[in-house]
Amino acid sequence: MLDASKSQLLLVWDAFQSALKQTLAAAEDAQAPLPTVPVWADEIRAGRGLPTEVEQAAARAAAAKPAADRRKPNAPSMRCKKR
């Protein structure tokens, strides 16, 4: 069981090192692909002045809404209620 845990930990460590290497390359070179770790990729996008994944998703959602949904609602009526 200990050997299996060691093997799994080494696989995770290798994957982490690979993602870190890709992140460092992307941080130095704008032509390099962004890392597969979403938080790291968003940090690089923000550092480059690009929209993050969350901002892109919000923009797509706003663009998908019909124009009527994007208008401000009218002010509530000030009529008196009948008793």
PDB file of N, CA and C in Angstrom:
ATOM      1  N   MET A   1       0.830  -1.185   0.000  1.00  0.00           N
ATOM      2  CA  MET A   1       0.000   0.000   0.000  1.00  0.00           C
ATOM      3  C   MET A   1       0.879   1.255   0.000  1.00  0.00           C
ATOM      4  N   LEU A   2       1.967   1.183   0.722  1.00  0.00           N
ATOM      5  CA  LEU A   2       2.892   2.302   0.770  1.00  0.00           C
ATOM      6  C   LEU A   2       3.533   2.543  -0.603  1.00  0.00           C
ATOM      7  N   ASP A   3       3.854   1.482  -1.310  1.00  0.00           N
ATOM      8  CA  ASP A   3       4.441   1.615  -2.643  1.00  0.00           C
ATOM      9  C   ASP A   3       3.439   2.230  -3.619  1.00  0.00           C
ATOM     10  N   ALA A   4       2.183   1.851  -3.508  1.00  0.00           N
ATOM     11  CA  ALA A   4       1.143   2.423  -4.376  1.00  0.00           C
ATOM     12  C   ALA A   4       0.989   3.912  -4.112  1.00  0.00           C
ATOM     13  N   SER A   5       1.012   4.304  -2.846  1.00  0.00           N
ATOM     14  CA  SER A   5       0.911   5.717  -2.489  1.00  0.00           C
ATOM     15  C   SER A   5       2.097   6.500  -3.036  1.00  0.00           C
ATOM     16  N   LYS A   6       3.280   5.911  -2.940  1.00  0.00           N
ATOM     17  CA  LYS A   6       4.487   6.561  -3.447  1.00  0.00           C
ATOM     18  C   LYS A   6       4.386   6.758  -4.957  1.00  0.00           C
ATOM     19  N   SER A   7       3.897   5.748  -5.670  1.00  0.00           N
ATOM     20  CA  SER A   7       3.737   5.841  -7.119  1.00  0.00           C
ATOM     21  C   SER A   7       2.743   6.941  -7.492  1.00  0.00           C
ATOM     22  N   GLN A   8       1.648   7.003  -6.763  1.00  0.00           N
ATOM     23  CA  GLN A   8       0.645   8.035  -7.044  1.00  0.00           C
ATOM     24  C   GLN A   8       1.206   9.427  -6.765  1.00  0.00           C
ATOM     25  N   LEU A   9       1.932   9.557  -5.679  1.00  0.00           N
ATOM     26  CA  LEU A   9       2.519  10.853  -5.336  1.00  0.00           C
ATOM     27  C   LEU A   9       3.532  11.285  -6.397  1.00  0.00           C
ATOM     28  N   LEU A  10       4.315  10.367  -6.907  1.00  0.00           N
ATOM     29  CA  LEU A  10       5.276  10.699  -7.952  1.00  0.00           C
ATOM     30  C   LEU A  10       4.570  11.136  -9.241  1.00  0.00           C
ATOM     31  N   LEU A  11       3.445  10.502  -9.564  1.00  0.00           N
ATOM     32  CA  LEU A  11       2.672  10.914 -10.744  1.00  0.00           C
ATOM     33  C   LEU A  11       2.126  12.327 -10.573  1.00  0.00           C
ATOM     34  N   VAL A  12       1.614  12.617  -9.390  1.00  0.00           N
ATOM     35  CA  VAL A  12       1.091  13.963  -9.109  1.00  0.00           C
ATOM     36  C   VAL A  12       2.223  14.979  -9.181  1.00  0.00           C
ATOM     37  N   TRP A  13       3.367  14.644  -8.618  1.00  0.00           N
ATOM     38  CA  TRP A  13       4.518  15.546  -8.625  1.00  0.00           C
ATOM     39  C   TRP A  13       4.969  15.825 -10.061  1.00  0.00           C
ATOM     40  N   ASP A  14       5.025  14.804 -10.893  1.00  0.00           N
ATOM     41  CA  ASP A  14       5.415  14.989 -12.294  1.00  0.00           C
ATOM     42  C   ASP A  14       4.420  15.897 -13.017  1.00  0.00           C
ATOM     43  N   ALA A  15       3.136  15.693 -12.780  1.00  0.00           N
ATOM     44  CA  ALA A  15       2.113  16.526 -13.410  1.00  0.00           C
ATOM     45  C   ALA A  15       2.224  17.975 -12.934  1.00  0.00           C
ATOM     46  N   PHE A  16       2.488  18.159 -11.659  1.00  0.00           N
ATOM     47  CA  PHE A  16       2.644  19.508 -11.113  1.00  0.00           C
ATOM     48  C   PHE A  16       3.841  20.200 -11.749  1.00  0.00           C
ATOM     49  N   GLN A  17       4.965  19.502 -11.828  1.00  0.00           N
ATOM     50  CA  GLN A  17       6.162  20.093 -12.420  1.00  0.00           C
ATOM     51  C   GLN A  17       5.940  20.457 -13.880  1.00  0.00           C
ATOM     52  N   SER A  18       5.235  19.620 -14.599  1.00  0.00           N
ATOM     53  CA  SER A  18       4.935  19.903 -15.994  1.00  0.00           C
ATOM     54  C   SER A  18       4.060  21.149 -16.131  1.00  0.00           C
ATOM     55  N   ALA A  19       3.021  21.239 -15.308  1.00  0.00           N
ATOM     56  CA  ALA A  19       2.131  22.409 -15.341  1.00  0.00           C
ATOM     57  C   ALA A  19       2.879  23.670 -14.929  1.00  0.00           C
ATOM     58  N   LEU A  20       3.754  23.558 -13.959  1.00  0.00           N
ATOM     59  CA  LEU A  20       4.532  24.714 -13.509  1.00  0.00           C
ATOM     60  C   LEU A  20       5.486  25.176 -14.602  1.00  0.00           C
ATOM     61  N   LYS A  21       6.116  24.246 -15.282  1.00  0.00           N
ATOM     62  CA  LYS A  21       7.032  24.581 -16.374  1.00  0.00           C
ATOM     63  C   LYS A  21       6.274  25.321 -17.485  1.00  0.00           C
ATOM     64  N   GLN A  22       5.084  24.826 -17.807  1.00  0.00           N
ATOM     65  CA  GLN A  22       4.268  25.459 -18.843  1.00  0.00           C
ATOM     66  C   GLN A  22       3.836  26.856 -18.404  1.00  0.00           C
ATOM     67  N   THR A  23       3.525  27.006 -17.127  1.00  0.00           N
ATOM     68  CA  THR A  23       3.115  28.306 -16.597  1.00  0.00           C
ATOM     69  C   THR A  23       4.253  29.312 -16.673  1.00  0.00           C
ATOM     70  N   LEU A  24       5.435  28.896 -16.287  1.00  0.00           N
ATOM     71  CA  LEU A  24       6.590  29.796 -16.338  1.00  0.00           C
ATOM     72  C   LEU A  24       6.901  30.208 -17.771  1.00  0.00           C
ATOM     73  N   ALA A  25       6.776  29.266 -18.704  1.00  0.00           N
ATOM     74  CA  ALA A  25       7.009  29.590 -20.114  1.00  0.00           C
ATOM     75  C   ALA A  25       5.966  30.587 -20.616  1.00  0.00           C
ATOM     76  N   ALA A  26       4.715  30.396 -20.236  1.00  0.00           N
ATOM     77  CA  ALA A  26       3.640  31.299 -20.665  1.00  0.00           C
ATOM     78  C   ALA A  26       3.789  32.680 -20.033  1.00  0.00           C
ATOM     79  N   ALA A  27       4.319  32.732 -18.828  1.00  0.00           N
ATOM     80  CA  ALA A  27       4.520  34.019 -18.162  1.00  0.00           C
ATOM     81  C   ALA A  27       5.604  34.833 -18.862  1.00  0.00           C
ATOM     82  N   GLU A  28       6.573  34.150 -19.441  1.00  0.00           N
ATOM     83  CA  GLU A  28       7.672  34.838 -20.111  1.00  0.00           C
ATOM     84  C   GLU A  28       7.406  35.112 -21.583  1.00  0.00           C
ATOM     85  N   ASP A  29       6.611  34.263 -22.224  1.00  0.00           N
ATOM     86  CA  ASP A  29       6.378  34.369 -23.662  1.00  0.00           C
ATOM     87  C   ASP A  29       4.879  34.360 -23.956  1.00  0.00           C
ATOM     88  N   ALA A  30       4.391  35.448 -24.534  1.00  0.00           N
ATOM     89  CA  ALA A  30       2.955  35.562 -24.827  1.00  0.00           C
ATOM     90  C   ALA A  30       2.499  34.563 -25.889  1.00  0.00           C
ATOM     91  N   GLN A  31       3.426  34.024 -26.679  1.00  0.00           N
ATOM     92  CA  GLN A  31       3.072  33.051 -27.712  1.00  0.00           C
ATOM     93  C   GLN A  31       2.969  31.630 -27.168  1.00  0.00           C
ATOM     94  N   ALA A  32       3.488  31.415 -25.969  1.00  0.00           N
ATOM     95  CA  ALA A  32       3.447  30.077 -25.366  1.00  0.00           C
ATOM     96  C   ALA A  32       2.022  29.760 -24.927  1.00  0.00           C
ATOM     97  N   PRO A  33       1.633  28.494 -24.972  1.00  0.00           N
ATOM     98  CA  PRO A  33       0.270  28.136 -24.542  1.00  0.00           C
ATOM     99  C   PRO A  33       0.080  28.370 -23.050  1.00  0.00           C
ATOM    100  N   LEU A  34      -1.139  28.715 -22.689  1.00  0.00           N
ATOM    101  CA  LEU A  34      -1.463  28.931 -21.276  1.00  0.00           C
ATOM    102  C   LEU A  34      -1.462  27.596 -20.538  1.00  0.00           C
ATOM    103  N   PRO A  35      -1.206  27.644 -19.249  1.00  0.00           N
ATOM    104  CA  PRO A  35      -1.196  26.398 -18.473  1.00  0.00           C
ATOM    105  C   PRO A  35      -2.587  25.794 -18.365  1.00  0.00           C
ATOM    106  N   THR A  36      -2.629  24.505 -18.044  1.00  0.00           N
ATOM    107  CA  THR A  36      -3.901  23.809 -17.919  1.00  0.00           C
ATOM    108  C   THR A  36      -4.560  24.045 -16.566  1.00  0.00           C
ATOM    109  N   VAL A  37      -3.853  24.664 -15.652  1.00  0.00           N
ATOM    110  CA  VAL A  37      -4.424  24.997 -14.347  1.00  0.00           C
ATOM    111  C   VAL A  37      -5.193  26.305 -14.511  1.00  0.00           C
ATOM    112  N   PRO A  38      -6.530  26.280 -14.391  1.00  0.00           N
ATOM    113  CA  PRO A  38      -7.342  27.460 -14.692  1.00  0.00           C
ATOM    114  C   PRO A  38      -6.953  28.714 -13.910  1.00  0.00           C
ATOM    115  N   VAL A  39      -6.663  28.585 -12.638  1.00  0.00           N
ATOM    116  CA  VAL A  39      -6.315  29.760 -11.829  1.00  0.00           C
ATOM    117  C   VAL A  39      -5.014  30.380 -12.332  1.00  0.00           C
ATOM    118  N   TRP A  40      -4.045  29.545 -12.658  1.00  0.00           N
ATOM    119  CA  TRP A  40      -2.770  30.059 -13.160  1.00  0.00           C
ATOM    120  C   TRP A  40      -2.956  30.723 -14.522  1.00  0.00           C
ATOM    121  N   ALA A  41      -3.767  30.118 -15.367  1.00  0.00           N
ATOM    122  CA  ALA A  41      -4.031  30.689 -16.686  1.00  0.00           C
ATOM    123  C   ALA A  41      -4.721  32.045 -16.556  1.00  0.00           C
ATOM    124  N   ASP A  42      -5.677  32.156 -15.638  1.00  0.00           N
ATOM    125  CA  ASP A  42      -6.362  33.433 -15.427  1.00  0.00           C
ATOM    126  C   ASP A  42      -5.411  34.509 -14.918  1.00  0.00           C
ATOM    127  N   GLU A  43      -4.479  34.135 -14.060  1.00  0.00           N
ATOM    128  CA  GLU A  43      -3.499  35.100 -13.561  1.00  0.00           C
ATOM    129  C   GLU A  43      -2.635  35.624 -14.709  1.00  0.00           C
ATOM    130  N   ILE A  44      -2.255  34.745 -15.613  1.00  0.00           N
ATOM    131  CA  ILE A  44      -1.446  35.173 -16.754  1.00  0.00           C
ATOM    132  C   ILE A  44      -2.275  36.051 -17.680  1.00  0.00           C
ATOM    133  N   ARG A  45      -3.544  35.654 -17.919  1.00  0.00           N
ATOM    134  CA  ARG A  45      -4.430  36.494 -18.753  1.00  0.00           C
ATOM    135  C   ARG A  45      -4.555  37.889 -18.141  1.00  0.00           C
ATOM    136  N   ALA A  46      -4.799  37.950 -16.850  1.00  0.00           N
ATOM    137  CA  ALA A  46      -4.949  39.246 -16.169  1.00  0.00           C
ATOM    138  C   ALA A  46      -3.661  40.053 -16.277  1.00  0.00           C
ATOM    139  N   GLY A  47      -2.524  39.395 -16.126  1.00  0.00           N
ATOM    140  CA  GLY A  47      -1.240  40.084 -16.254  1.00  0.00           C
ATOM    141  C   GLY A  47      -1.001  40.627 -17.649  1.00  0.00           C
ATOM    142  N   ARG A  48      -1.564  39.968 -18.645  1.00  0.00           N
ATOM    143  CA  ARG A  48      -1.449  40.420 -20.038  1.00  0.00           C
ATOM    144  C   ARG A  48      -2.522  41.447 -20.394  1.00  0.00           C
ATOM    145  N   GLY A  49      -3.426  41.727 -19.461  1.00  0.00           N
ATOM    146  CA  GLY A  49      -4.504  42.663 -19.740  1.00  0.00           C
ATOM    147  C   GLY A  49      -5.655  42.046 -20.520  1.00  0.00           C
ATOM    148  N   LEU A  50      -5.732  40.724 -20.518  1.00  0.00           N
ATOM    149  CA  LEU A  50      -6.810  40.015 -21.217  1.00  0.00           C
ATOM    150  C   LEU A  50      -7.910  39.638 -20.234  1.00  0.00           C
ATOM    151  N   PRO A  51      -9.130  39.425 -20.714  1.00  0.00           N
ATOM    152  CA  PRO A  51     -10.204  39.009 -19.800  1.00  0.00           C
ATOM    153  C   PRO A  51      -9.972  37.586 -19.288  1.00  0.00           C
ATOM    154  N   THR A  52     -10.352  37.369 -18.049  1.00  0.00           N
ATOM    155  CA  THR A  52     -10.229  36.045 -17.445  1.00  0.00           C
ATOM    156  C   THR A  52     -11.366  35.155 -17.940  1.00  0.00           C
ATOM    157  N   GLU A  53     -11.308  33.878 -17.596  1.00  0.00           N
ATOM    158  CA  GLU A  53     -12.369  32.938 -17.995  1.00  0.00           C
ATOM    159  C   GLU A  53     -13.718  33.385 -17.447  1.00  0.00           C
ATOM    160  N   VAL A  54     -13.745  33.849 -16.211  1.00  0.00           N
ATOM    161  CA  VAL A  54     -14.998  34.288 -15.587  1.00  0.00           C
ATOM    162  C   VAL A  54     -15.554  35.493 -16.341  1.00  0.00           C
ATOM    163  N   GLU A  55     -14.687  36.441 -16.686  1.00  0.00           N
ATOM    164  CA  GLU A  55     -15.137  37.617 -17.425  1.00  0.00           C
ATOM    165  C   GLU A  55     -15.618  37.239 -18.827  1.00  0.00           C
ATOM    166  N   GLN A  56     -14.941  36.296 -19.468  1.00  0.00           N
ATOM    167  CA  GLN A  56     -15.370  35.841 -20.792  1.00  0.00           C
ATOM    168  C   GLN A  56     -16.733  35.148 -20.708  1.00  0.00           C
ATOM    169  N   ALA A  57     -16.925  34.338 -19.684  1.00  0.00           N
ATOM    170  CA  ALA A  57     -18.201  33.638 -19.519  1.00  0.00           C
ATOM    171  C   ALA A  57     -19.329  34.626 -19.260  1.00  0.00           C
ATOM    172  N   ALA A  58     -19.050  35.650 -18.450  1.00  0.00           N
ATOM    173  CA  ALA A  58     -20.069  36.669 -18.169  1.00  0.00           C
ATOM    174  C   ALA A  58     -20.428  37.439 -19.435  1.00  0.00           C
ATOM    175  N   ALA A  59     -19.428  37.741 -20.251  1.00  0.00           N
ATOM    176  CA  ALA A  59     -19.688  38.452 -21.504  1.00  0.00           C
ATOM    177  C   ALA A  59     -20.511  37.587 -22.458  1.00  0.00           C
ATOM    178  N   ARG A  60     -20.199  36.287 -22.512  1.00  0.00           N
ATOM    179  CA  ARG A  60     -20.985  35.386 -23.376  1.00  0.00           C
ATOM    180  C   ARG A  60     -22.431  35.293 -22.885  1.00  0.00           C
ATOM    181  N   ALA A  61     -22.612  35.228 -21.567  1.00  0.00           N
ATOM    182  CA  ALA A  61     -23.959  35.141 -21.010  1.00  0.00           C
ATOM    183  C   ALA A  61     -24.742  36.421 -21.288  1.00  0.00           C
ATOM    184  N   ALA A  62     -24.078  37.566 -21.150  1.00  0.00           N
ATOM    185  CA  ALA A  62     -24.753  38.840 -21.411  1.00  0.00           C
ATOM    186  C   ALA A  62     -25.118  38.969 -22.885  1.00  0.00           C
ATOM    187  N   ALA A  63     -24.252  38.490 -23.759  1.00  0.00           N
ATOM    188  CA  ALA A  63     -24.526  38.578 -25.193  1.00  0.00           C
ATOM    189  C   ALA A  63     -25.658  37.632 -25.599  1.00  0.00           C
ATOM    190  N   ALA A  64     -25.834  36.553 -24.847  1.00  0.00           N
ATOM    191  CA  ALA A  64     -26.866  35.582 -25.179  1.00  0.00           C
ATOM    192  C   ALA A  64     -28.257  36.029 -24.743  1.00  0.00           C
ATOM    193  N   LYS A  65     -28.338  36.958 -23.802  1.00  0.00           N
ATOM    194  CA  LYS A  65     -29.637  37.442 -23.333  1.00  0.00           C
ATOM    195  C   LYS A  65     -30.281  38.307 -24.402  1.00  0.00           C
ATOM    196  N   PRO A  66     -31.579  38.209 -24.557  1.00  0.00           N
ATOM    197  CA  PRO A  66     -32.269  39.108 -25.489  1.00  0.00           C
ATOM    198  C   PRO A  66     -32.156  40.552 -25.019  1.00  0.00           C
ATOM    199  N   ALA A  67     -32.224  41.487 -25.952  1.00  0.00           N
ATOM    200  CA  ALA A  67     -32.076  42.904 -25.623  1.00  0.00           C
ATOM    201  C   ALA A  67     -33.095  43.354 -24.583  1.00  0.00           C
ATOM    202  N   ALA A  68     -34.299  42.811 -24.615  1.00  0.00           N
ATOM    203  CA  ALA A  68     -35.336  43.211 -23.658  1.00  0.00           C
ATOM    204  C   ALA A  68     -34.937  42.862 -22.233  1.00  0.00           C
ATOM    205  N   ASP A  69     -34.219  41.773 -22.050  1.00  0.00           N
ATOM    206  CA  ASP A  69     -33.800  41.381 -20.713  1.00  0.00           C
ATOM    207  C   ASP A  69     -32.706  42.279 -20.163  1.00  0.00           C
ATOM    208  N   ARG A  70     -31.959  42.951 -21.037  1.00  0.00           N
ATOM    209  CA  ARG A  70     -30.850  43.780 -20.590  1.00  0.00           C
ATOM    210  C   ARG A  70     -31.281  45.190 -20.202  1.00  0.00           C
ATOM    211  N   ARG A  71     -32.518  45.581 -20.580  1.00  0.00           N
ATOM    212  CA  ARG A  71     -32.993  46.919 -20.224  1.00  0.00           C
ATOM    213  C   ARG A  71     -33.278  46.997 -18.743  1.00  0.00           C
ATOM    214  N   LYS A  72     -33.169  48.213 -18.212  1.00  0.00           N
ATOM    215  CA  LYS A  72     -33.498  48.407 -16.806  1.00  0.00           C
ATOM    216  C   LYS A  72     -35.013  48.322 -16.640  1.00  0.00           C
ATOM    217  N   PRO A  73     -35.461  47.718 -15.574  1.00  0.00           N
ATOM    218  CA  PRO A  73     -36.907  47.667 -15.360  1.00  0.00           C
ATOM    219  C   PRO A  73     -37.443  49.060 -15.029  1.00  0.00           C
ATOM    220  N   ASN A  74     -38.716  49.269 -15.331  1.00  0.00           N
ATOM    221  CA  ASN A  74     -39.347  50.549 -15.017  1.00  0.00           C
ATOM    222  C   ASN A  74     -39.453  50.722 -13.521  1.00  0.00           C
ATOM    223  N   ALA A  75     -39.525  51.986 -13.105  1.00  0.00           N
ATOM    224  CA  ALA A  75     -39.674  52.279 -11.686  1.00  0.00           C
ATOM    225  C   ALA A  75     -41.017  51.749 -11.202  1.00  0.00           C
ATOM    226  N   PRO A  76     -41.106  51.297  -9.965  1.00  0.00           N
ATOM    227  CA  PRO A  76     -42.383  50.787  -9.465  1.00  0.00           C
ATOM    228  C   PRO A  76     -43.450  51.888  -9.435  1.00  0.00           C
ATOM    229  N   SER A  77     -44.671  51.479  -9.612  1.00  0.00           N
ATOM    230  CA  SER A  77     -45.785  52.410  -9.611  1.00  0.00           C
ATOM    231  C   SER A  77     -45.998  52.966  -8.221  1.00  0.00           C
ATOM    232  N   MET A  78     -46.373  54.236  -8.172  1.00  0.00           N
ATOM    233  CA  MET A  78     -46.594  54.889  -6.882  1.00  0.00           C
ATOM    234  C   MET A  78     -48.087  55.049  -6.593  1.00  0.00           C
ATOM    235  N   ARG A  79     -48.930  54.280  -7.275  1.00  0.00           N
ATOM    236  CA  ARG A  79     -50.372  54.378  -7.045  1.00  0.00           C
ATOM    237  C   ARG A  79     -50.731  53.884  -5.656  1.00  0.00           C
ATOM    238  N   CYS A  80     -51.757  54.480  -5.121  1.00  0.00           N
ATOM    239  CA  CYS A  80     -52.241  54.069  -3.805  1.00  0.00           C
ATOM    240  C   CYS A  80     -53.079  52.816  -3.944  1.00  0.00           C
ATOM    241  N   LYS A  81     -52.994  51.964  -2.984  1.00  0.00           N
ATOM    242  CA  LYS A  81     -53.797  50.761  -2.990  1.00  0.00           C
ATOM    243  C   LYS A  81     -55.165  51.072  -2.405  1.00  0.00           C
ATOM    244  N   LYS A  82     -56.208  50.414  -2.931  1.00  0.00           N
ATOM    245  CA  LYS A  82     -57.553  50.581  -2.381  1.00  0.00           C
ATOM    246  C   LYS A  82     -57.675  49.775  -1.111  1.00  0.00           C
ATOM    247  N   ARG A  83     -58.385  50.309  -0.166  1.00  0.00           N
ATOM    248  CA  ARG A  83     -58.565  49.591   1.084  1.00  0.00           C
ATOM    249  C   ARG A  83     -59.854  48.889   1.126  1.00  0.00           C
TER     250      ARG A  83
END
